[in-house]
Each structure stands twice: as C-alpha cells, then as structure tokens.
PDB file of C-alpha atoms in Angstrom:
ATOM      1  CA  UNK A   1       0.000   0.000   0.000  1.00 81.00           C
ATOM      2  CA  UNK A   2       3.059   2.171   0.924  1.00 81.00           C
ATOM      3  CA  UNK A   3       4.271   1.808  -2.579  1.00 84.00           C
ATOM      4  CA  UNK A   4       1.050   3.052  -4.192  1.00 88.00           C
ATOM      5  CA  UNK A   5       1.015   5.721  -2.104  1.00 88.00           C
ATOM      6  CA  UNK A   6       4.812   7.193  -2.528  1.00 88.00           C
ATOM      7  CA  UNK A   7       3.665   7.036  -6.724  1.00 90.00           C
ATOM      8  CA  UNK A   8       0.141   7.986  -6.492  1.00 92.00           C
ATOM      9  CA  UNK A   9       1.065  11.257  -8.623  1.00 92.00           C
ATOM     10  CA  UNK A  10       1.502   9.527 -11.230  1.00 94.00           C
ATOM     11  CA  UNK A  11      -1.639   7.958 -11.051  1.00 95.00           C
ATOM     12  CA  UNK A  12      -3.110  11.555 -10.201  1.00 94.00           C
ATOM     13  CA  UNK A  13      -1.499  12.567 -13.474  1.00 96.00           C
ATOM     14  CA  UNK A  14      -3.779  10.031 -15.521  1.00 97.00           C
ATOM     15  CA  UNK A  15      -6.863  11.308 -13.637  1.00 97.00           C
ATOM     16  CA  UNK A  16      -6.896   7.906 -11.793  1.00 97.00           C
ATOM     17  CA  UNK A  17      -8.434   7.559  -8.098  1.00 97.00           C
ATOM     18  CA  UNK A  18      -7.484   4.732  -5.777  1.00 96.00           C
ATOM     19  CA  UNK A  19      -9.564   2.801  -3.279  1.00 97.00           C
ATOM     20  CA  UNK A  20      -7.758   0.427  -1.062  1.00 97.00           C
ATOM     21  CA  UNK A  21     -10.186  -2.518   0.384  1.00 97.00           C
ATOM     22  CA  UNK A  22      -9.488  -5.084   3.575  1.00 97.00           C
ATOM     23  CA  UNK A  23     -11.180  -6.998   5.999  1.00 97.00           C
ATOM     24  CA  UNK A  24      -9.643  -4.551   8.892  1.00 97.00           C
ATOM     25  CA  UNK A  25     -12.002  -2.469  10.052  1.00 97.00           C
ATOM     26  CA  UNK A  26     -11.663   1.478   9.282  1.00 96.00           C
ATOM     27  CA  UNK A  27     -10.418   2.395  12.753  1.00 96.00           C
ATOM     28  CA  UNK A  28      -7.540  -0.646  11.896  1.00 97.00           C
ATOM     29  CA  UNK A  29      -6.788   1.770   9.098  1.00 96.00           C
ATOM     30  CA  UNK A  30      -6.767   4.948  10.701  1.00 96.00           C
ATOM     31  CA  UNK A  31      -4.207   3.261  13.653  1.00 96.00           C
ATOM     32  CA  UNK A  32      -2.080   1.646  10.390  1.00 95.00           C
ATOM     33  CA  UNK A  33      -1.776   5.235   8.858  1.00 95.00           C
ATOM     34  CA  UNK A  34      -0.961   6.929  11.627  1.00 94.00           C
ATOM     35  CA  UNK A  35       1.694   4.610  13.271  1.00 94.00           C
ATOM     36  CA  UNK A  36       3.351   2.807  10.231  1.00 93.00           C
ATOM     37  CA  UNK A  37       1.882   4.107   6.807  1.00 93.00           C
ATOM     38  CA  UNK A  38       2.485   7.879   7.699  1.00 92.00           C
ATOM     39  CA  UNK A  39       5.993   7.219   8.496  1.00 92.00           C
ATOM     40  CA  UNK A  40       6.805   5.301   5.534  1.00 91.00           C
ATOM     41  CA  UNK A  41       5.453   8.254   2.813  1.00 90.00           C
ATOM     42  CA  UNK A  42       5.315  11.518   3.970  1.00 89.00           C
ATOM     43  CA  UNK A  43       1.681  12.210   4.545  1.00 87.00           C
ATOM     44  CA  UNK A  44       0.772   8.744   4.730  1.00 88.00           C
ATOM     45  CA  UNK A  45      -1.855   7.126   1.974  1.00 91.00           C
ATOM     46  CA  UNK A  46      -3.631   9.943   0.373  1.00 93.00           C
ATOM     47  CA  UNK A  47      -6.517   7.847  -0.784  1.00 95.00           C
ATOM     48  CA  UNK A  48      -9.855   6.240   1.038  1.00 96.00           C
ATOM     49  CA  UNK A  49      -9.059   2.979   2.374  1.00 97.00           C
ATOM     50  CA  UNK A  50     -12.162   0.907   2.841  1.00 98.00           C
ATOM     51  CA  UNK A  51     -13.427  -2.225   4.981  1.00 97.00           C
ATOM     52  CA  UNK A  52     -14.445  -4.976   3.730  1.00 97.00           C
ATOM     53  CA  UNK A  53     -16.599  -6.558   6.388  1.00 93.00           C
ATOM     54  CA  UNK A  54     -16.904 -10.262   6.802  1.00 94.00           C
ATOM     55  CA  UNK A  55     -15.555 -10.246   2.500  1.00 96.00           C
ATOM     56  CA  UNK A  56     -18.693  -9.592   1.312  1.00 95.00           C
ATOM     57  CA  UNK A  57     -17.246  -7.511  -1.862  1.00 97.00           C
ATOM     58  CA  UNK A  58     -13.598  -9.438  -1.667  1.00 97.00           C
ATOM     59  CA  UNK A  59     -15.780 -12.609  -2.273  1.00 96.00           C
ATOM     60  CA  UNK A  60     -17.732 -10.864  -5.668  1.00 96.00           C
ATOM     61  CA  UNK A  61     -14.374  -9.910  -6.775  1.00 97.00           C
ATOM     62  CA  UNK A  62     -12.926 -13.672  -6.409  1.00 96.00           C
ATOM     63  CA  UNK A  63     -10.016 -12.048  -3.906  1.00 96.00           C
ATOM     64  CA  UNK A  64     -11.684 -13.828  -0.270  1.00 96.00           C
ATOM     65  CA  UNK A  65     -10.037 -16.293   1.182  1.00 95.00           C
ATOM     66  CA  UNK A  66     -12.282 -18.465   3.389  1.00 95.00           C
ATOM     67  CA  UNK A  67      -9.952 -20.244   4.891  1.00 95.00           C
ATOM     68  CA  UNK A  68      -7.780 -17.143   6.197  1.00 93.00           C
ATOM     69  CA  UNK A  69     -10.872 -14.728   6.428  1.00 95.00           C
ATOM     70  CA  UNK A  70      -8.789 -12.283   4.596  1.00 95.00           C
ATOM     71  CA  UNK A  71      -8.872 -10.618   1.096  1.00 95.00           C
ATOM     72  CA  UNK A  72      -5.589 -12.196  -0.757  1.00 94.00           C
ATOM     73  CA  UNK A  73      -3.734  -9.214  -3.278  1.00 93.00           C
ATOM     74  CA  UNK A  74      -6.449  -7.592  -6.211  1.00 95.00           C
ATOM     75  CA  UNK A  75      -6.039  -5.114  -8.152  1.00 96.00           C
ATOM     76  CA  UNK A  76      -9.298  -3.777 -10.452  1.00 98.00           C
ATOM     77  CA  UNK A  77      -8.757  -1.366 -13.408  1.00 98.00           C
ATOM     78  CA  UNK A  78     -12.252   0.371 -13.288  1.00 98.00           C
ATOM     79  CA  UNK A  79     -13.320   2.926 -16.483  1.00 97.00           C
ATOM     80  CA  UNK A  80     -15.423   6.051 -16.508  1.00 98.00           C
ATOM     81  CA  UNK A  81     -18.542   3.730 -17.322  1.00 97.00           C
ATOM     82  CA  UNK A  82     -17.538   1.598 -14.433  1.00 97.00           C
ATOM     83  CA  UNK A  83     -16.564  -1.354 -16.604  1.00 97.00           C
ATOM     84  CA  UNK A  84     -13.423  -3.757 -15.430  1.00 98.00           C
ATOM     85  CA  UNK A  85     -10.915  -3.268 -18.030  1.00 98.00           C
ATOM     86  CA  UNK A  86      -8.086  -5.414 -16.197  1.00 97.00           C
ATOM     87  CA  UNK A  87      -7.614  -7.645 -13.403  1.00 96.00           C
ATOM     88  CA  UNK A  88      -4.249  -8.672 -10.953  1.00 95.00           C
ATOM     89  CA  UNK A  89      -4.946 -11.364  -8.341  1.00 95.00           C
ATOM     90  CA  UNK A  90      -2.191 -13.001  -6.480  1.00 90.00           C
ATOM     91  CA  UNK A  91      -1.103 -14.570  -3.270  1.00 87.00           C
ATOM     92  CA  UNK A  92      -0.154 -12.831  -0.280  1.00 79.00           C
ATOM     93  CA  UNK A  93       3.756 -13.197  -0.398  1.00 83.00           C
ATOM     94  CA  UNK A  94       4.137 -11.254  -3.766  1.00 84.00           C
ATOM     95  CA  UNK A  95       3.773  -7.604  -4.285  1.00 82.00           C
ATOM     96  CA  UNK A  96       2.464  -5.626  -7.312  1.00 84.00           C
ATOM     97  CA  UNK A  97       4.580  -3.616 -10.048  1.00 89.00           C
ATOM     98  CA  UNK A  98       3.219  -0.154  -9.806  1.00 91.00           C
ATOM     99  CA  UNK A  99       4.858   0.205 -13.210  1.00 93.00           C
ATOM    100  CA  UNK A 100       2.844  -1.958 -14.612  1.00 94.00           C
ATOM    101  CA  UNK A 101      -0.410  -0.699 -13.743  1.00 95.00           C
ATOM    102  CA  UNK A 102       0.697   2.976 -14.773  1.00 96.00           C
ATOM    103  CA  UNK A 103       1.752   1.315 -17.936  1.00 95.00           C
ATOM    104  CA  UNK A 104      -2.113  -0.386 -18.144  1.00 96.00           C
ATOM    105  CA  UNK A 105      -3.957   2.521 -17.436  1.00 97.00           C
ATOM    106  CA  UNK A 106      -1.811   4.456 -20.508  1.00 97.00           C
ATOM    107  CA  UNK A 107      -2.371   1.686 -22.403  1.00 96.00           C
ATOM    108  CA  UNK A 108      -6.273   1.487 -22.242  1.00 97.00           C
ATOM    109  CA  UNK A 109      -6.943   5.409 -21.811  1.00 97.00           C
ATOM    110  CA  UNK A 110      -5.473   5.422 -25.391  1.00 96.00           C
ATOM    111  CA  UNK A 111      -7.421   2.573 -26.706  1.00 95.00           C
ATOM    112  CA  UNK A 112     -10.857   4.415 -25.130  1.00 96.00           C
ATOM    113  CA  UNK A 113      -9.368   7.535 -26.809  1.00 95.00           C
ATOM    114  CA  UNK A 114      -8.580   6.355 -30.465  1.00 94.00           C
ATOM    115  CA  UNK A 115      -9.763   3.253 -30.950  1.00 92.00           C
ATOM    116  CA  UNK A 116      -6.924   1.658 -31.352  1.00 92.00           C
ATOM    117  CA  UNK A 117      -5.170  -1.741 -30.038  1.00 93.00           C
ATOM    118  CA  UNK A 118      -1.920  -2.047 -28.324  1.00 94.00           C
ATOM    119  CA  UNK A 119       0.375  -4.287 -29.165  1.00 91.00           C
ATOM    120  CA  UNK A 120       2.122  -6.315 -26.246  1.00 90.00           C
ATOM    121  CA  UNK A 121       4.224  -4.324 -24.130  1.00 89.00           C
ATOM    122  CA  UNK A 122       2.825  -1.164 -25.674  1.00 93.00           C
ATOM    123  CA  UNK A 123       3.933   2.181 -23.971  1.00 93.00           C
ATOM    124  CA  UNK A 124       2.968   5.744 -24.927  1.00 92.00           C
ATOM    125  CA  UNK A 125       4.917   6.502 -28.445  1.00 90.00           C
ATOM    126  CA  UNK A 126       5.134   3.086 -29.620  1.00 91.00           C
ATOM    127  CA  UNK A 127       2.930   1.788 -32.711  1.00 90.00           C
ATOM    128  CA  UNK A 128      -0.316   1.206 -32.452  1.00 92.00           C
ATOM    129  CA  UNK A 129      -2.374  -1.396 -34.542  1.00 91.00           C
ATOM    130  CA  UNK A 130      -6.127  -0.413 -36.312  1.00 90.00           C
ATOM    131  CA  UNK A 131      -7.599  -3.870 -36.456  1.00 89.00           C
ATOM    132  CA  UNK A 132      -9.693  -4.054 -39.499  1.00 90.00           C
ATOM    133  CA  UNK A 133      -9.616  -6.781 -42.491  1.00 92.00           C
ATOM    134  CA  UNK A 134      -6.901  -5.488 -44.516  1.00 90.00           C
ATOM    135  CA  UNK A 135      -4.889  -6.274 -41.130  1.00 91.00           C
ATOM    136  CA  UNK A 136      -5.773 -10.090 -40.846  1.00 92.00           C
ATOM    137  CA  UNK A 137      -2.650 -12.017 -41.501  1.00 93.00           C
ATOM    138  CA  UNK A 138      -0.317  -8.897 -42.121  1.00 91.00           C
ATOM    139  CA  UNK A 139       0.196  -8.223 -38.307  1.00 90.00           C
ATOM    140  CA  UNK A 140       4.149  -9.386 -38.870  1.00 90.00           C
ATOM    141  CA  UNK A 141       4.793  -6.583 -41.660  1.00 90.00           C
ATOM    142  CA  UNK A 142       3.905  -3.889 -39.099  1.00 90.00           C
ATOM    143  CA  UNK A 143       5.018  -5.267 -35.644  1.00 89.00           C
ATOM    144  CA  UNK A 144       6.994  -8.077 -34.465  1.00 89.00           C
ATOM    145  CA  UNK A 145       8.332  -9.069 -30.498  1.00 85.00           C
ATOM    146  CA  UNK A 146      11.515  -7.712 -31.474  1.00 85.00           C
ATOM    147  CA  UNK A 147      10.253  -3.748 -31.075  1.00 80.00           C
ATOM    148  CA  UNK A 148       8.706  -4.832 -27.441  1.00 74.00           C
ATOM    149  CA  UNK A 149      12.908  -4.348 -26.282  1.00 73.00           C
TER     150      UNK A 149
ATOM    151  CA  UNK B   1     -20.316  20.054   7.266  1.00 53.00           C
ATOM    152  CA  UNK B   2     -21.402  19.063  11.261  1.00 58.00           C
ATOM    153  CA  UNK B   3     -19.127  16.019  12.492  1.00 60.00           C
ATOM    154  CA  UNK B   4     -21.078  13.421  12.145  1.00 67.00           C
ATOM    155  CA  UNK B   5     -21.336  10.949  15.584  1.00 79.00           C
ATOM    156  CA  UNK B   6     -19.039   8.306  15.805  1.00 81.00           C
ATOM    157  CA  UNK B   7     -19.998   5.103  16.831  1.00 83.00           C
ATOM    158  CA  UNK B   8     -18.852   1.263  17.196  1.00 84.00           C
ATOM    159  CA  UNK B   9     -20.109  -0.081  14.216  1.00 87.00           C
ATOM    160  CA  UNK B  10     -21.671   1.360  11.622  1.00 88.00           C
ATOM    161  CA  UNK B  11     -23.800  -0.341   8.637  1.00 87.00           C
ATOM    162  CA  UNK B  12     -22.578  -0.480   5.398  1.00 90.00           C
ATOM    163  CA  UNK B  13     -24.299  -2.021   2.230  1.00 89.00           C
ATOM    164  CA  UNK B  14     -21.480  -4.509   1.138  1.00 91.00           C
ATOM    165  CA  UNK B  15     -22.174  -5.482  -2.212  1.00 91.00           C
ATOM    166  CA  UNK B  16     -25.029  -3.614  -3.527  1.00 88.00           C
ATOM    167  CA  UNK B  17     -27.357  -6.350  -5.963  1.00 75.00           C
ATOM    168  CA  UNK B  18     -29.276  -4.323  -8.313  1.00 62.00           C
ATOM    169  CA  UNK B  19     -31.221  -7.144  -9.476  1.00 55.00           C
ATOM    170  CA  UNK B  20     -32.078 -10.222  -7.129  1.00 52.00           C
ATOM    171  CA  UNK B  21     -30.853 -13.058  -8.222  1.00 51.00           C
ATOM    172  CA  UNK B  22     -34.040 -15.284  -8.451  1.00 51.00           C
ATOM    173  CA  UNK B  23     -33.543 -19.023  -8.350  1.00 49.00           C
ATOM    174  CA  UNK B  24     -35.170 -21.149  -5.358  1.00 52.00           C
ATOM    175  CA  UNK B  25     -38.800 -20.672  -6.340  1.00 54.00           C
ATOM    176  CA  UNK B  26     -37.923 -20.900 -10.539  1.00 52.00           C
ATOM    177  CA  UNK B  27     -39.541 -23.329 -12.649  1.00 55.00           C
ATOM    178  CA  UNK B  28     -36.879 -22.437 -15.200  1.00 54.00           C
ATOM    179  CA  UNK B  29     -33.309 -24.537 -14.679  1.00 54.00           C
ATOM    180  CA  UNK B  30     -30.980 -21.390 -13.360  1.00 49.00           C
ATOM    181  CA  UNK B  31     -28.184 -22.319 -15.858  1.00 53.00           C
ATOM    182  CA  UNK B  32     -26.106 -20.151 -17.765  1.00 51.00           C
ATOM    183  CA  UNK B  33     -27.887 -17.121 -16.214  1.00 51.00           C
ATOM    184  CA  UNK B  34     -28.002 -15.052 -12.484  1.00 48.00           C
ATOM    185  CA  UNK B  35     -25.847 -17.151 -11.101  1.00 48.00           C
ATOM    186  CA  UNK B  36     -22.917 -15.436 -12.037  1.00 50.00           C
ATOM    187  CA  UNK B  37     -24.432 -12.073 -12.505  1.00 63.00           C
ATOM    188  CA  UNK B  38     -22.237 -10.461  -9.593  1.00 81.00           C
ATOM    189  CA  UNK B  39     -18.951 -11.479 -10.241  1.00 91.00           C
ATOM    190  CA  UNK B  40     -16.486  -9.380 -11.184  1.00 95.00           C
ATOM    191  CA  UNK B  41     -14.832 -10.066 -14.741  1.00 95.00           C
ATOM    192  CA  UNK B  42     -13.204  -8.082 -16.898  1.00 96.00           C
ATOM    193  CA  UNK B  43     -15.279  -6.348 -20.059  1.00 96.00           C
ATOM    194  CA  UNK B  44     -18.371  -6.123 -17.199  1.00 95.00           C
ATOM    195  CA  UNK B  45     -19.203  -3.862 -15.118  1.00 96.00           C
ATOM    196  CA  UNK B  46     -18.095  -3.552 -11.503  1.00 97.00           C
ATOM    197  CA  UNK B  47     -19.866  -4.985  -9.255  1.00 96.00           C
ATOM    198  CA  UNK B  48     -21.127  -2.029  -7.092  1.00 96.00           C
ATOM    199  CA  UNK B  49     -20.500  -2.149  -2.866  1.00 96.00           C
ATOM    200  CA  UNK B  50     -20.746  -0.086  -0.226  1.00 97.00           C
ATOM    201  CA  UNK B  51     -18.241   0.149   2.373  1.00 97.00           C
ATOM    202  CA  UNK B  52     -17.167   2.003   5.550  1.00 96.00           C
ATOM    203  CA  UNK B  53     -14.023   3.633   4.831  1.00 97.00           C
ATOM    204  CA  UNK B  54     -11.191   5.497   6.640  1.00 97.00           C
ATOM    205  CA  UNK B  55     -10.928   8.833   4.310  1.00 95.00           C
ATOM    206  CA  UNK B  56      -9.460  12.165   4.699  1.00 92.00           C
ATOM    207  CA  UNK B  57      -8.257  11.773   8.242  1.00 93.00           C
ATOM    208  CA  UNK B  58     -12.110  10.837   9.188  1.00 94.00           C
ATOM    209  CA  UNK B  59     -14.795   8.047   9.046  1.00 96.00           C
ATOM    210  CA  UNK B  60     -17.331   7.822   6.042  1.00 95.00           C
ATOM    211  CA  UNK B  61     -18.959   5.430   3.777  1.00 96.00           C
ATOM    212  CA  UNK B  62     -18.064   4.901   0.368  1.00 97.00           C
ATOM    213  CA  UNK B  63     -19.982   3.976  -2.819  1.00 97.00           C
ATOM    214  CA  UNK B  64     -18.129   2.393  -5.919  1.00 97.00           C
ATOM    215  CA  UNK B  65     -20.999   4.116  -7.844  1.00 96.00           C
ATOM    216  CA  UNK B  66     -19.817   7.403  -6.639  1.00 96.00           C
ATOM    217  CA  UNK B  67     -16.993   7.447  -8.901  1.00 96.00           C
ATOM    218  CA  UNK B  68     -18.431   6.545 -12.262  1.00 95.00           C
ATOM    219  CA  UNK B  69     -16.784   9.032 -14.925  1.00 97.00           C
ATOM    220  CA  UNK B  70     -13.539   8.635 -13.750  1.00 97.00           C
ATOM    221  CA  UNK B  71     -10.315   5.653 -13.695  1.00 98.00           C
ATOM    222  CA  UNK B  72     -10.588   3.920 -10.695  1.00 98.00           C
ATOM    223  CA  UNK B  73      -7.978   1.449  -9.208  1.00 97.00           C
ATOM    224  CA  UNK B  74      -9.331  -0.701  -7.022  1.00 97.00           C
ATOM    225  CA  UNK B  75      -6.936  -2.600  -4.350  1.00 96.00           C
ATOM    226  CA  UNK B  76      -7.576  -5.554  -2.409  1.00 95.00           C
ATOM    227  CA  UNK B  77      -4.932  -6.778   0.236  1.00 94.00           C
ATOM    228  CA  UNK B  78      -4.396  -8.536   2.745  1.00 93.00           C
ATOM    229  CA  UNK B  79      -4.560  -6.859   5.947  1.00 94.00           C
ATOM    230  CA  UNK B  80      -3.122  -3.819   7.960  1.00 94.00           C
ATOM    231  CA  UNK B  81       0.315  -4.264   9.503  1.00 91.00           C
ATOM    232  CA  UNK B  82       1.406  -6.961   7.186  1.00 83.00           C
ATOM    233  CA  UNK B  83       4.586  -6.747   5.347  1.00 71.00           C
ATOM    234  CA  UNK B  84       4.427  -6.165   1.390  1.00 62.00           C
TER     235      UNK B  84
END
C-alpha cells in the first residue's frame, strides 16, 4: 500500500483515483496510517481505504479467502462507465509492479481515446495497430516481439 | 459540514445487488444465467458495494458508484500491519 502511495502522482497525473479494500475495520486503518503508513510516505496514503466486512465484496471480486478470512492481493482497473478493463490477483507473499499498472492505465486510456489496439508491451509513443480486415494475416509486416525491447 | 457521531459499528451495504438473483422458487433450470451475474470479470461492469471507509483523516462510507466518470484502481490486500 506504501508503494502506491509514494507514486500515487503519477496515477493523479492520468486522472486515476485509488480505493484500497481489507477486511480490517476502518479504525484498523486509521491506527495503520498513523503509526506505520504515515511514516513510511510523507503524509501517509492519500486515498480512502475501505473495509471490507466479513468479504462480502472481496468474495464478488474472487479475492476472499475463506480459509484465512482475509482478502488475498487484487487489483481492479475500473473505467469512466464503471466497466473492469483489467484484473491482478495473487497470493499474499508477492507484491504488485506499480509500473505496470501505470503502464495499463496508458495503455487502455489510449485505446478508449482512439480506438486503437496495443500491441504487447505497448507504452505511450510506440505503434499502435487499427484492427480491421486489410490487417488479418499482415500483423508481422507492421510489428513483431523484437520492437517490445 | 457538522461532524457526524461516531460510533462502534456502523452499517454499510457490502455489495449492492441491483437485481435479485431469483432461483429457489424458478420453474426455469438457473443455468447459464443469475448465477454469475455479480462477479467481477473483466469487459463487465463492476460490481457495485458499499463500504465504511477510513478517508481524509475521518470516518465515512463509500460507494463504488460514486466514482463513475472517472479511472478507478481498485486494491484488495491482505490486511493492515502486514509486510508487502
């Protein structure tokens, strides 16, 4: 959470807001922020962080764990018309690439913006594809893994 | 805006089910159909929840709703005080 926090400009940038979701309960967060999170980046996390009671939304969003009554690691790309445009979900021990969801965000804000696809490992500057039938089949005269380096 | 009265617990919608799913009482097998109606997948829309939150220093709800027309990241994790 710290490490969302210390790049959350960026994410500002990109007109992005953040929600951050566990079981603890919001006084759990307030305590966490003000002993630990606050100290860690220097005004602590600037967005809402919410409680998820019992996992009643962790569980809709396939992130609950039963077993450990906890919500495991998910991370939900939301657009303006509140559709899902991307999904993370992993176990506890790993944590996320913040790079990689800036780079995500970029990536579909574009593709709502033009049209366009991305190509794997797309980043702002690189080629873009137009899917349409004169495209079918001719993908390797335009792009090719080689300009992902 | 008056401070509003804190208090142990507080009620919050969890997730918010716009349409009930209907199945005990259905003549009609429930396949393919409800069941799966709030789960969240990508190229649907977000299943909507309320939730108490900790926000701005103080204690309020918040609505997923409430932010339609703008990128949202939502984060799940583990718990406060854990390590990554």
């Amino acid at each position: 959470m710290a490490a969302v926090a210390a790049r959350y400009p960026e994410l500002q940038a990109l007109g992005v807001q953040v929600l951050a979701m566990s079981c603890d309960s919001r006084f759990s967060h307030k305590i966490w922020q003000e002993e630990e999170l606050s100290k860690m980046v220097p005004g602590g996390v600037p967005f809402a962080m919410l409680s998820d009671a019992g996992g009643r939304i962790g569980e809709i969003y396939g992130v609950y764990d039963e077993e450990a009554g906890v919500d495991i690691r998910g991370r939900f790309l939301i657009d303006p018309d509140g559709i899902i445009q991307a999904m993370e979900v992993m176990t506890p021990p790993v944590g996320r690439n913040f790079s990689e969801l800036v780079r995500q965000v970029q990536a579909f804000q574009h593709v709502r913006a033009t049209g366009e696809a991305t190509p794997a490992g797309w980043t702002p500057g690189k080629l873009t594809l137009t899917p349409g039938p004169e495209l079918v089949g001719k993908v390797w005269k335009v792009w090719n893994p080689e300009m992902d380096k | 805006m008056p401070e509003e009265k804190l208090s142990c617990v507080k009620p919050a919608k969890g997730p918010v089910v716009s349409t009930p799913v209907q199945a005990a009482d259905s003549s009609e097998p429930n396949v393919g159909k409800g069941v799966n109606k709030l789960m969240a997948k990508v190229g649907k829309p977000a299943p909507d929840f309320e939730a108490n939150a900790f926000v701005n220093g103080g204690f309020s709800n918040v609505k997923l709703s409430d932010y339609k027309g703008q990128w949202l990241v939502l984060c799940f994790y583990p718990g406060d005080f854990t390590f990554v």
